[in-house]
Short mmCIF file of C-alpha atoms in Angstrom, two decimals:
data_model
loop_
_atom_site.label_atom_id
_atom_site.label_comp_id
_atom_site.label_asym_id
_atom_site.label_seq_id
_atom_site.Cartn_x
_atom_site.Cartn_y
_atom_site.Cartn_z
CA VAL A 1 0.00 0.00 0.00
CA ASP A 2 1.40 3.39 -0.90
CA GLY A 3 0.51 6.71 0.62
CA SER A 4 -2.22 7.55 -1.86
CA LYS A 5 -5.49 8.85 -0.53
CA LEU A 6 -8.71 6.88 -0.62
CA PRO A 7 -9.84 6.83 -4.26
CA ALA A 8 -13.19 8.56 -4.49
CA PRO A 9 -13.80 7.63 -8.17
CA ARG A 10 -14.33 3.99 -7.21
CA VAL A 11 -17.15 4.99 -4.89
CA ARG A 12 -18.73 7.29 -7.44
CA GLN A 13 -18.61 4.55 -10.05
CA SER A 14 -20.40 2.15 -7.70
CA LEU A 15 -23.09 4.73 -6.98
CA LEU A 16 -23.67 5.40 -10.66
CA GLY A 17 -23.72 1.70 -11.44
CA HIS A 18 -26.24 0.71 -8.80
CA CYS A 19 -28.30 3.72 -7.72
CA TYR A 20 -29.04 6.06 -10.56
CA ARG A 21 -30.07 3.87 -13.47
CA ALA A 22 -33.66 4.53 -14.43
CA GLY A 23 -36.07 1.70 -15.10
CA ASN A 24 -35.10 -1.94 -15.31
CA TRP A 25 -31.59 -3.01 -16.19
CA ARG A 26 -29.89 -6.24 -17.11
CA ALA A 27 -26.39 -7.39 -16.29
CA GLU A 28 -24.41 -10.58 -16.66
CA HIS A 29 -21.76 -11.61 -14.17
CA PRO A 30 -19.79 -14.84 -13.85
CA VAL A 31 -19.76 -16.70 -10.58
CA LEU A 32 -16.90 -18.90 -9.46
CA TYR A 33 -17.82 -22.45 -8.52
CA ASN A 34 -16.12 -25.79 -8.29
CA SER A 35 -18.68 -26.93 -10.86
CA ALA A 36 -17.74 -25.45 -14.25
CA SER A 37 -21.11 -26.27 -15.81
CA LEU A 38 -22.99 -24.56 -13.01
CA GLY A 39 -20.75 -21.53 -13.30
CA ARG A 40 -21.48 -21.30 -17.03
CA SER A 41 -25.21 -21.59 -16.48
CA VAL A 42 -25.13 -18.69 -14.05
CA ALA A 43 -22.89 -16.60 -16.30
CA ASN A 44 -25.23 -17.07 -19.24
CA LYS A 45 -28.24 -15.77 -17.38
CA GLY A 46 -29.07 -12.12 -16.94
CA LEU A 47 -30.56 -10.32 -13.98
CA CYS A 48 -33.55 -8.01 -14.06
CA MET A 49 -33.80 -5.55 -11.19
CA ASN A 50 -37.05 -3.72 -10.66
CA SER A 51 -36.66 0.05 -10.58
CA ARG A 52 -38.46 0.32 -7.26
CA TRP A 53 -35.46 -1.28 -5.56
CA LEU A 54 -33.18 1.29 -7.14
CA VAL A 55 -35.24 3.97 -5.47
CA ALA A 56 -35.26 2.06 -2.19
CA PHE A 57 -31.51 1.98 -1.81
CA GLY A 58 -30.82 5.29 -3.52
CA ALA A 59 -30.83 6.87 -0.07
CA GLY A 60 -27.97 4.61 0.94
CA GLY A 61 -26.05 5.85 -2.09
CA LEU A 62 -26.55 9.44 -1.00
CA VAL A 63 -25.14 8.58 2.41
CA ALA A 64 -22.08 7.14 0.74
CA ALA A 65 -21.66 10.20 -1.47
CA LEU A 66 -21.84 12.49 1.54
CA ALA A 67 -19.27 10.32 3.30
CA LEU A 68 -16.60 11.04 0.68
CA ASP A 69 -15.47 14.17 2.49
CA ALA A 70 -14.85 12.15 5.65
CA TYR A 71 -12.31 10.03 3.75
CA ALA A 72 -10.50 12.82 1.97
CA GLN A 73 -7.85 12.79 4.70
CA ALA A 74 -7.66 9.04 5.22
CA ASP A 75 -4.09 7.76 4.83
CA PRO A 76 -3.91 3.99 4.29
CA ALA A 77 -0.12 3.94 4.68
CA GLN A 78 -0.45 5.17 8.25
CA ALA A 79 -2.47 2.06 9.11
CA ARG A 80 0.18 -0.50 8.16
CA ASP A 81 1.88 -0.68 11.56
CA LEU A 82 -1.46 -0.96 13.36
CA VAL A 83 -2.62 -3.68 10.98
CA GLN A 84 0.54 -5.70 11.60
CA LYS A 85 0.28 -5.38 15.38
CA VAL A 86 -3.48 -5.65 15.93
CA CYS A 87 -5.46 -6.84 12.90
CA ALA A 88 -3.26 -9.34 11.08
CA SER A 89 -3.59 -12.19 13.57
CA CYS A 90 -7.30 -12.54 12.78
CA HIS A 91 -7.78 -10.91 9.38
CA ALA A 92 -4.30 -11.30 7.80
CA GLU A 93 -2.14 -8.35 6.82
CA ASP A 94 -3.77 -8.12 3.40
CA GLY A 95 -7.30 -8.51 4.76
CA ASN A 96 -7.75 -12.00 3.32
CA SER A 97 -8.56 -13.90 6.48
CA THR A 98 -7.81 -17.60 6.46
CA LEU A 99 -10.22 -18.33 9.31
CA PRO A 100 -13.90 -18.71 8.30
CA ALA A 101 -15.04 -17.20 11.60
CA ASN A 102 -13.24 -13.95 10.78
CA PRO A 103 -14.48 -11.93 7.80
CA VAL A 104 -12.47 -11.08 4.73
CA LEU A 105 -11.85 -7.32 4.85
CA ALA A 106 -9.87 -6.95 1.63
CA GLY A 107 -11.75 -4.81 -0.86
CA GLN A 108 -14.54 -3.96 1.55
CA HIS A 109 -15.91 -0.43 1.14
CA ALA A 110 -14.04 1.86 3.51
CA ASP A 111 -17.08 3.70 4.75
CA TYR A 112 -18.87 0.43 5.54
CA THR A 113 -15.84 -0.88 7.43
CA LEU A 114 -15.58 2.39 9.34
CA LYS A 115 -19.23 2.19 10.34
CA GLN A 116 -18.72 -1.32 11.72
CA LEU A 117 -15.61 -0.29 13.66
CA GLN A 118 -17.52 2.64 15.15
CA ASN A 119 -20.49 0.42 15.97
CA PHE A 120 -18.31 -1.90 18.05
CA ARG A 121 -17.86 0.70 20.79
CA PRO A 122 -20.26 2.63 23.04
CA ARG A 123 -21.22 6.12 22.00
CA ASP A 124 -22.83 9.04 23.83
CA GLY A 125 -23.44 6.92 26.90
CA LYS A 126 -25.25 4.22 24.90
CA ALA A 127 -24.24 0.61 24.44
CA ALA A 128 -22.40 -0.40 21.29
CA GLU A 129 -24.72 -0.90 18.32
CA ARG A 130 -22.88 -4.09 17.40
CA SER A 131 -21.94 -6.38 20.25
CA ASN A 132 -18.64 -8.25 19.98
CA ALA A 133 -16.34 -8.49 22.97
CA VAL A 134 -13.19 -9.12 20.92
CA MET A 135 -13.74 -6.25 18.51
CA ALA A 136 -14.86 -3.94 21.28
CA GLY A 137 -11.49 -4.40 22.92
CA MET A 138 -9.64 -3.87 19.67
CA VAL A 139 -11.25 -0.53 18.83
CA ALA A 140 -11.62 0.86 22.36
CA ASN A 141 -8.48 3.00 22.29
CA LEU A 142 -8.23 3.81 18.60
CA SER A 143 -8.60 7.40 17.44
CA ALA A 144 -11.00 8.55 14.75
CA ASP A 145 -8.07 8.98 12.36
CA GLU A 146 -6.82 5.47 13.06
CA LEU A 147 -10.25 4.02 12.33
CA ARG A 148 -10.47 5.93 9.05
CA ASN A 149 -6.99 4.87 8.04
CA LEU A 150 -7.71 1.21 8.79
CA ALA A 151 -10.90 1.29 6.75
CA ALA A 152 -9.09 2.92 3.83
CA TYR A 153 -6.21 0.44 4.07
CA PHE A 154 -8.39 -2.64 3.85
CA GLU A 155 -10.42 -1.27 0.94
CA LEU A 156 -7.20 -1.02 -1.08
CA GLN A 157 -6.25 -4.65 -0.49
CA LYS A 158 -7.06 -7.14 -3.24
CA PRO A 159 -9.57 -9.84 -2.25
CA LYS A 160 -8.69 -13.41 -3.17
CA PRO A 161 -11.40 -15.33 -5.05
CA ARG A 162 -13.06 -18.35 -3.49
CA ALA A 163 -15.07 -21.23 -4.90
CA ALA A 164 -18.45 -22.34 -3.61
CA ARG A 165 -18.37 -25.99 -2.54
CA ASP A 166 -21.89 -27.42 -2.54
CA PRO A 167 -23.68 -27.38 -5.94
CA ASP A 168 -27.08 -28.20 -4.43
CA LEU A 169 -26.89 -25.32 -1.97
CA VAL A 170 -25.58 -23.04 -4.70
CA ARG A 171 -28.62 -23.69 -6.90
CA LEU A 172 -30.99 -22.74 -4.10
CA GLY A 173 -28.78 -19.82 -3.08
CA GLN A 174 -28.68 -18.51 -6.64
CA ALA A 175 -32.47 -18.52 -6.80
CA ILE A 176 -32.76 -16.60 -3.54
CA TYR A 177 -29.94 -14.15 -4.25
CA ARG A 178 -31.17 -13.29 -7.73
CA GLY A 179 -34.93 -13.71 -7.39
CA GLY A 180 -35.75 -13.56 -3.69
CA ILE A 181 -38.50 -15.73 -2.20
CA PRO A 182 -41.80 -14.27 -3.40
CA ALA A 183 -43.87 -16.61 -1.22
CA LYS A 184 -42.20 -15.14 1.86
CA SER A 185 -41.97 -11.57 0.54
CA VAL A 186 -38.19 -11.81 0.61
CA ALA A 187 -36.57 -9.45 -1.90
CA ALA A 188 -33.66 -10.49 -4.10
CA CYS A 189 -30.26 -9.84 -2.52
CA THR A 190 -29.17 -8.20 -5.77
CA ALA A 191 -31.42 -5.23 -4.99
CA CYS A 192 -28.92 -3.93 -2.44
CA HIS A 193 -25.74 -5.97 -2.87
CA GLY A 194 -25.66 -6.09 -6.67
CA PRO A 195 -25.53 -9.08 -9.01
CA SER A 196 -21.82 -9.63 -8.44
CA GLY A 197 -21.90 -8.99 -4.69
CA SER A 198 -20.06 -5.67 -4.97
CA GLY A 199 -22.49 -3.86 -2.68
CA ILE A 200 -22.92 -0.11 -2.25
CA PRO A 201 -20.61 1.91 0.02
CA SER A 202 -21.69 2.79 3.56
CA GLN A 203 -25.04 1.01 3.57
CA PHE A 204 -24.53 -2.28 1.73
CA PRO A 205 -21.26 -4.19 2.07
CA ARG A 206 -19.31 -6.09 -0.53
CA LEU A 207 -20.25 -9.76 -0.13
CA ALA A 208 -18.41 -11.43 -3.00
CA GLY A 209 -16.05 -14.18 -1.86
CA GLN A 210 -16.94 -13.87 1.81
CA PHE A 211 -16.70 -17.06 3.86
CA ALA A 212 -20.02 -18.89 3.81
CA GLU A 213 -19.55 -19.63 7.51
CA TYR A 214 -19.21 -15.94 8.37
CA THR A 215 -22.13 -14.84 6.20
CA SER A 216 -24.44 -17.47 7.65
CA THR A 217 -23.42 -16.49 11.19
CA GLN A 218 -24.31 -12.87 10.50
CA LEU A 219 -27.63 -13.76 8.88
CA ARG A 220 -28.56 -15.88 11.89
CA ALA A 221 -27.53 -13.03 14.19
CA PHE A 222 -29.78 -10.63 12.26
CA ARG A 223 -32.58 -13.19 12.39
CA GLY A 224 -32.28 -13.64 16.14
CA GLY A 225 -31.76 -9.95 16.89
CA GLU A 226 -28.24 -10.41 18.27
CA ARG A 227 -27.04 -8.07 15.54
CA ALA A 228 -29.13 -4.94 15.08
CA ASN A 229 -26.95 -2.26 13.48
CA ASP A 230 -28.73 -2.44 10.12
CA PRO A 231 -30.46 0.82 9.12
CA ASN A 232 -34.24 0.60 9.25
CA ARG A 233 -34.08 -3.11 10.18
CA MET A 234 -33.40 -3.92 6.54
CA MET A 235 -31.38 -7.08 7.18
CA ARG A 236 -33.40 -8.21 10.18
CA ALA A 237 -36.62 -7.95 8.16
CA VAL A 238 -35.13 -10.26 5.54
CA ALA A 239 -33.23 -12.71 7.74
CA GLU A 240 -36.11 -13.41 10.09
CA LYS A 241 -38.02 -14.93 7.16
CA LEU A 242 -35.22 -17.31 6.15
CA SER A 243 -34.85 -20.92 7.25
CA ASP A 244 -31.51 -22.40 8.25
CA ARG A 245 -31.20 -24.10 4.86
CA GLU A 246 -32.02 -20.91 2.99
CA ILE A 247 -29.40 -19.05 4.97
CA ALA A 248 -26.84 -21.76 4.27
CA ALA A 249 -27.72 -21.72 0.58
CA VAL A 250 -27.45 -17.98 -0.01
CA SER A 251 -24.23 -17.89 2.05
CA GLU A 252 -22.73 -20.65 -0.09
CA TYR A 253 -23.72 -18.84 -3.29
CA ILE A 254 -22.18 -15.59 -2.07
CA SER A 255 -18.89 -17.32 -1.34
CA GLY A 256 -18.54 -18.07 -5.05
CA LEU A 257 -19.24 -14.57 -6.31
CA ARG A 258 -16.37 -12.44 -7.56
#
């Protein structure tokens, strides 16, 4: 990582790609699987996103756009020493964790990562929005600049691709991720996280290539209310309608996205 500042154009490109396209749109994205035939079948299919979902998460895009100023002074190079001393043991120095219980941070949107780091500690006399004893201890004594620098550092790291492992789960997960579950009024995951799992800064994280184990843990936490730092209960409202198998399936599918 050099001393370059956080690249705002990447964020703007994401906003334009996901938030401000009028009407329906179609995109094709390959997914990485152990099964080549399944990967081809997914790659050959398009995705239609209803325009009402573009409006629904347009507000999240505005939040991300307003957050650009907060990152103008972020210096990823300043985070290297802190990463080596504090973060690397769980998340690896390049953000590509090797432990399924610990999320991959490489390539994650800086403003989303910053929000999570801030949510791990109490604020204004209130309990932390996101409860995690380990992370609470890690961020307790970090300054605002250190948090910003860490978030910027990990966004600049290159995520390593993963392959989904269970074809049967992947088929179900693909259906849920791309089409939702109409019978349960569950919206498609693509509406907020995009067809390739790239997400939208600040509000909707990058999911592509995340450990299935970690994703399923978070979905169960949202479902049970143990995690509640999602704006307007967006994730809780979805997760509480999903069965264990549906959670496992969509998590497996996500692990193969790139």
